[in-house]
Amino acid sequence: MFVVGGESLIDLVPVSAAADAERMALAGGSPFNCAIALAKLGNEAGFLCPISQDDYGDLLLAPLAAAGVAVLLDERVAAPTTKAIVTFNERMQASYVFERGADRAFTREGLLAALPQQVQLYQIGGFCPILEDDASVWLDVVETALGRGATVSIDINVREKLIEDEAGYRERLDRFLDRAHLVKLSEEDHAWLAPHLTIAEYAGALLERPNCELVVVTLGESGSLAFSRAARGRADIYAPPVFGDTVGAGDSLMAGILTWLGETGALAPGRLGLLDEAALVRTLRFGAVVAGLNCAHKGCVPPSRAEVDAVLSRH
């Protein structure tokens, strides 16, 4: 099973460009989106996050069920659903203000009991390093997954507005990065984390960590880059015929990359680092199509595997 641990939330998204626009509620959260995208691409996927008893919790459960994602924490919690107030810039790139709730309503014992015995891939959510109390629990989950033979990935997804202690956050993030075999970040993450280094230099620094063998960097409209211990590759975006917005694009791309690596036998320690340029380009291209098809919609709507295959058959 591919297990994604971390936050789910409700995106409150403006329905127009007006400053006082009415907002619609959409199910979201980077790990939540990735779990759904993984399932829709044909993987056995599990999601590890508390779900609230409130109406927004119902809204979160519906797409998980529709995609066939296993909700690993089946007892719902009293805490209100976490919310993200979404705004868009002129390029329709999203930014967020958060009100946290149910995503933090977990216990160490509950998470460890819910983690499957067989975990092929465990993905770390971006909120996990933000607070020390949370980070120590999620780190135990990662260690347990590693002990069960999981390949570990992380989508860094820096949420600067939630970080009150930058030094502490960086130290906690380091602990997770030291355990990850595959690291994904955006160019915005890079600019915040290591503005003194080029992207290639920062990727090289990540690859020097104990487990890291593959680094993926998204560049917005400029495509994506991948760095293994053996090579580097680059791919352009896939632009859908009709554009909605970019919500969930990075999550969908990550799911596509994990799917492709799993299907090609590369999603394992010792194999990720051997990927050559051609393999990296193919991996990024598959992820780009998944992300592009998601961007044909408003909000995060990852594509089915059939939709992805239809595009790839034409290109």
Short mmCIF file of N, CA and C in Angstrom, two decimals, residues 156-251:
data_model
loop_
_atom_site.label_atom_id
_atom_site.label_comp_id
_atom_site.label_asym_id
_atom_site.label_seq_id
_atom_site.Cartn_x
_atom_site.Cartn_y
_atom_site.Cartn_z
N ILE A 156 7.91 18.85 0.50
CA ILE A 156 8.25 19.82 1.55
C ILE A 156 7.14 20.84 1.76
N ASN A 157 6.69 21.48 0.69
CA ASN A 157 5.49 22.32 0.76
C ASN A 157 5.53 23.31 1.92
N VAL A 158 6.52 24.19 1.94
CA VAL A 158 6.67 25.17 3.02
C VAL A 158 5.43 26.04 3.12
N ARG A 159 4.89 26.14 4.33
CA ARG A 159 3.74 27.03 4.58
C ARG A 159 4.21 28.11 5.54
N GLU A 160 4.82 29.16 4.98
CA GLU A 160 5.50 30.17 5.79
C GLU A 160 4.56 30.82 6.81
N LYS A 161 3.29 30.99 6.46
CA LYS A 161 2.36 31.68 7.36
C LYS A 161 2.04 30.86 8.60
N LEU A 162 2.34 29.57 8.58
CA LEU A 162 2.12 28.73 9.75
C LEU A 162 3.37 28.59 10.61
N ILE A 163 4.50 29.05 10.12
CA ILE A 163 5.77 28.84 10.82
C ILE A 163 6.05 30.01 11.75
N GLU A 164 5.98 29.76 13.04
CA GLU A 164 6.24 30.80 14.04
C GLU A 164 7.67 30.75 14.55
N ASP A 165 8.33 29.61 14.40
CA ASP A 165 9.69 29.41 14.89
C ASP A 165 10.51 28.86 13.73
N GLU A 166 11.12 29.77 12.95
CA GLU A 166 11.80 29.32 11.74
C GLU A 166 12.96 28.38 12.04
N ALA A 167 13.77 28.72 13.03
CA ALA A 167 14.92 27.86 13.35
C ALA A 167 14.45 26.47 13.77
N GLY A 168 13.41 26.43 14.60
CA GLY A 168 12.87 25.15 15.03
C GLY A 168 12.29 24.37 13.87
N TYR A 169 11.57 25.06 12.99
CA TYR A 169 11.00 24.39 11.83
C TYR A 169 12.09 23.78 10.96
N ARG A 170 13.14 24.54 10.71
CA ARG A 170 14.22 24.03 9.87
C ARG A 170 14.86 22.79 10.49
N GLU A 171 15.05 22.82 11.80
CA GLU A 171 15.65 21.66 12.47
C GLU A 171 14.74 20.45 12.38
N ARG A 172 13.44 20.67 12.59
CA ARG A 172 12.49 19.55 12.50
C ARG A 172 12.40 19.03 11.07
N LEU A 173 12.37 19.93 10.09
CA LEU A 173 12.35 19.50 8.70
C LEU A 173 13.58 18.66 8.37
N ASP A 174 14.73 19.05 8.90
CA ASP A 174 15.95 18.28 8.67
C ASP A 174 15.79 16.83 9.12
N ARG A 175 15.09 16.63 10.24
CA ARG A 175 14.91 15.26 10.74
C ARG A 175 14.13 14.42 9.73
N PHE A 176 13.09 15.02 9.15
CA PHE A 176 12.32 14.28 8.15
C PHE A 176 13.12 14.08 6.86
N LEU A 177 13.82 15.11 6.43
CA LEU A 177 14.61 15.00 5.20
C LEU A 177 15.68 13.93 5.31
N ASP A 178 16.23 13.74 6.50
CA ASP A 178 17.26 12.72 6.68
C ASP A 178 16.70 11.31 6.52
N ARG A 179 15.41 11.16 6.58
CA ARG A 179 14.79 9.83 6.47
C ARG A 179 14.14 9.58 5.11
N ALA A 180 14.08 10.60 4.27
CA ALA A 180 13.37 10.48 2.99
C ALA A 180 14.30 9.99 1.89
N HIS A 181 13.78 9.09 1.07
CA HIS A 181 14.52 8.63 -0.11
C HIS A 181 14.24 9.51 -1.32
N LEU A 182 13.06 10.11 -1.36
CA LEU A 182 12.64 10.97 -2.47
C LEU A 182 12.12 12.28 -1.88
N VAL A 183 12.66 13.38 -2.35
CA VAL A 183 12.26 14.70 -1.86
C VAL A 183 11.71 15.52 -3.03
N LYS A 184 10.51 16.07 -2.84
CA LYS A 184 9.94 16.99 -3.83
C LYS A 184 9.79 18.36 -3.19
N LEU A 185 10.07 19.39 -3.98
CA LEU A 185 9.87 20.76 -3.55
C LEU A 185 9.56 21.61 -4.76
N SER A 186 9.02 22.80 -4.51
CA SER A 186 8.75 23.76 -5.57
C SER A 186 9.87 24.78 -5.61
N GLU A 187 9.90 25.57 -6.68
CA GLU A 187 10.89 26.64 -6.74
C GLU A 187 10.66 27.66 -5.64
N GLU A 188 9.40 27.83 -5.20
CA GLU A 188 9.11 28.73 -4.08
C GLU A 188 9.68 28.15 -2.78
N ASP A 189 9.56 26.83 -2.59
CA ASP A 189 10.17 26.19 -1.42
C ASP A 189 11.67 26.42 -1.42
N HIS A 190 12.28 26.23 -2.57
CA HIS A 190 13.74 26.43 -2.67
C HIS A 190 14.12 27.86 -2.32
N ALA A 191 13.37 28.82 -2.82
CA ALA A 191 13.70 30.23 -2.57
C ALA A 191 13.62 30.55 -1.08
N TRP A 192 12.72 29.89 -0.36
CA TRP A 192 12.59 30.13 1.08
C TRP A 192 13.65 29.36 1.86
N LEU A 193 13.91 28.13 1.46
CA LEU A 193 14.81 27.28 2.23
C LEU A 193 16.28 27.58 2.00
N ALA A 194 16.66 27.86 0.76
CA ALA A 194 18.09 28.00 0.44
C ALA A 194 18.31 29.01 -0.67
N PRO A 195 17.96 30.29 -0.45
CA PRO A 195 18.11 31.29 -1.51
C PRO A 195 19.56 31.53 -1.92
N HIS A 196 20.50 31.15 -1.07
CA HIS A 196 21.92 31.34 -1.35
C HIS A 196 22.48 30.25 -2.27
N LEU A 197 21.70 29.23 -2.54
CA LEU A 197 22.13 28.14 -3.40
C LEU A 197 21.29 28.11 -4.68
N THR A 198 21.89 27.67 -5.78
CA THR A 198 21.09 27.39 -6.96
C THR A 198 20.24 26.14 -6.70
N ILE A 199 19.25 25.92 -7.55
CA ILE A 199 18.43 24.73 -7.41
C ILE A 199 19.29 23.47 -7.51
N ALA A 200 20.21 23.46 -8.46
CA ALA A 200 21.08 22.29 -8.61
C ALA A 200 21.96 22.08 -7.38
N GLU A 201 22.45 23.17 -6.82
CA GLU A 201 23.28 23.05 -5.61
C GLU A 201 22.46 22.53 -4.43
N TYR A 202 21.24 23.02 -4.29
CA TYR A 202 20.40 22.57 -3.18
C TYR A 202 20.02 21.09 -3.37
N ALA A 203 19.71 20.72 -4.61
CA ALA A 203 19.42 19.30 -4.87
C ALA A 203 20.63 18.44 -4.52
N GLY A 204 21.81 18.92 -4.86
CA GLY A 204 23.02 18.18 -4.52
C GLY A 204 23.20 18.02 -3.02
N ALA A 205 22.87 19.08 -2.28
CA ALA A 205 22.97 19.01 -0.82
C ALA A 205 21.96 18.00 -0.26
N LEU A 206 20.76 17.98 -0.82
CA LEU A 206 19.77 16.99 -0.37
C LEU A 206 20.24 15.57 -0.66
N LEU A 207 20.86 15.37 -1.81
CA LEU A 207 21.33 14.04 -2.19
C LEU A 207 22.48 13.56 -1.32
N GLU A 208 23.09 14.45 -0.57
CA GLU A 208 24.14 14.06 0.36
C GLU A 208 23.60 13.60 1.71
N ARG A 209 22.29 13.75 1.91
CA ARG A 209 21.69 13.29 3.17
C ARG A 209 21.68 11.76 3.21
N PRO A 210 21.46 11.19 4.38
CA PRO A 210 21.66 9.74 4.54
C PRO A 210 20.87 8.85 3.59
N ASN A 211 19.60 9.20 3.32
CA ASN A 211 18.75 8.31 2.52
C ASN A 211 18.42 8.83 1.14
N CYS A 212 18.55 10.13 0.91
CA CYS A 212 18.00 10.75 -0.30
C CYS A 212 18.70 10.26 -1.57
N GLU A 213 17.88 9.81 -2.53
CA GLU A 213 18.42 9.35 -3.81
C GLU A 213 17.81 10.08 -5.01
N LEU A 214 16.69 10.77 -4.79
CA LEU A 214 16.02 11.45 -5.89
C LEU A 214 15.38 12.73 -5.39
N VAL A 215 15.60 13.83 -6.13
CA VAL A 215 15.03 15.13 -5.80
C VAL A 215 14.26 15.62 -7.01
N VAL A 216 13.03 16.05 -6.80
CA VAL A 216 12.18 16.61 -7.86
C VAL A 216 11.85 18.05 -7.49
N VAL A 217 12.03 18.95 -8.45
CA VAL A 217 11.76 20.38 -8.22
C VAL A 217 10.77 20.85 -9.29
N THR A 218 9.65 21.40 -8.85
CA THR A 218 8.68 21.95 -9.80
C THR A 218 8.98 23.43 -10.03
N LEU A 219 8.80 23.85 -11.28
CA LEU A 219 9.17 25.21 -11.70
C LEU A 219 7.97 25.98 -12.26
N GLY A 220 6.77 25.64 -11.81
CA GLY A 220 5.59 26.33 -12.32
C GLY A 220 5.44 26.12 -13.81
N GLU A 221 5.24 27.20 -14.54
CA GLU A 221 5.04 27.12 -15.98
C GLU A 221 6.27 26.65 -16.74
N SER A 222 7.42 26.63 -16.08
CA SER A 222 8.67 26.21 -16.73
C SER A 222 8.93 24.72 -16.64
N GLY A 223 8.01 23.96 -16.04
CA GLY A 223 8.16 22.52 -16.01
C GLY A 223 8.72 22.00 -14.70
N SER A 224 9.55 20.98 -14.79
CA SER A 224 10.09 20.35 -13.59
C SER A 224 11.47 19.78 -13.86
N LEU A 225 12.22 19.61 -12.78
CA LEU A 225 13.56 19.05 -12.82
C LEU A 225 13.63 17.84 -11.90
N ALA A 226 14.50 16.90 -12.23
CA ALA A 226 14.77 15.77 -11.34
C ALA A 226 16.27 15.53 -11.28
N PHE A 227 16.74 15.22 -10.09
CA PHE A 227 18.15 14.94 -9.85
C PHE A 227 18.27 13.62 -9.10
N SER A 228 18.92 12.64 -9.72
CA SER A 228 19.26 11.41 -9.01
C SER A 228 20.75 11.46 -8.68
N ARG A 229 21.26 10.42 -8.05
CA ARG A 229 22.69 10.38 -7.79
C ARG A 229 23.49 10.11 -9.05
N ALA A 230 22.77 9.74 -10.14
CA ALA A 230 23.45 9.39 -11.39
C ALA A 230 23.26 10.41 -12.50
N ALA A 231 22.20 11.21 -12.46
CA ALA A 231 21.87 12.06 -13.61
C ALA A 231 20.88 13.14 -13.19
N ARG A 232 20.55 13.97 -14.17
CA ARG A 232 19.49 14.96 -13.99
C ARG A 232 18.64 14.99 -15.24
N GLY A 233 17.36 15.36 -15.11
CA GLY A 233 16.46 15.44 -16.25
C GLY A 233 15.51 16.60 -16.10
N ARG A 234 14.88 16.96 -17.19
CA ARG A 234 13.94 18.09 -17.20
C ARG A 234 12.78 17.76 -18.13
N ALA A 235 11.59 18.25 -17.76
CA ALA A 235 10.42 18.07 -18.62
C ALA A 235 9.57 19.33 -18.58
N ASP A 236 8.87 19.60 -19.68
CA ASP A 236 7.94 20.72 -19.75
C ASP A 236 6.62 20.34 -19.08
N ILE A 237 5.79 21.34 -18.85
CA ILE A 237 4.45 21.08 -18.36
C ILE A 237 3.61 20.49 -19.48
N TYR A 238 2.50 19.86 -19.11
CA TYR A 238 1.47 19.53 -20.07
C TYR A 238 0.35 20.54 -19.87
N ALA A 239 0.04 21.31 -20.90
CA ALA A 239 -1.02 22.33 -20.81
C ALA A 239 -2.32 21.75 -21.33
N PRO A 240 -3.35 21.66 -20.49
CA PRO A 240 -4.63 21.09 -20.95
C PRO A 240 -5.32 22.05 -21.91
N PRO A 241 -6.21 21.55 -22.75
CA PRO A 241 -6.93 22.42 -23.70
C PRO A 241 -7.70 23.53 -23.02
N VAL A 242 -8.28 23.25 -21.86
CA VAL A 242 -9.02 24.24 -21.08
C VAL A 242 -8.38 24.32 -19.71
N PHE A 243 -8.06 25.54 -19.25
CA PHE A 243 -7.37 25.72 -17.97
C PHE A 243 -8.34 26.15 -16.89
N GLY A 244 -8.23 25.50 -15.70
CA GLY A 244 -9.02 25.89 -14.55
C GLY A 244 -8.19 26.69 -13.57
N ASP A 245 -7.41 26.00 -12.75
CA ASP A 245 -6.44 26.65 -11.86
C ASP A 245 -5.38 25.63 -11.48
N THR A 246 -4.44 26.05 -10.65
CA THR A 246 -3.30 25.20 -10.31
C THR A 246 -3.46 24.48 -8.97
N VAL A 247 -4.61 24.58 -8.34
CA VAL A 247 -4.80 23.93 -7.03
C VAL A 247 -4.58 22.42 -7.17
N GLY A 248 -3.67 21.89 -6.38
CA GLY A 248 -3.40 20.46 -6.39
C GLY A 248 -2.49 19.99 -7.51
N ALA A 249 -1.94 20.91 -8.30
CA ALA A 249 -1.08 20.49 -9.41
C ALA A 249 0.17 19.76 -8.92
N GLY A 250 0.81 20.33 -7.91
CA GLY A 250 2.01 19.69 -7.37
C GLY A 250 1.72 18.35 -6.74
N ASP A 251 0.58 18.23 -6.07
CA ASP A 251 0.18 16.97 -5.45
C ASP A 251 -0.08 15.91 -6.52
#
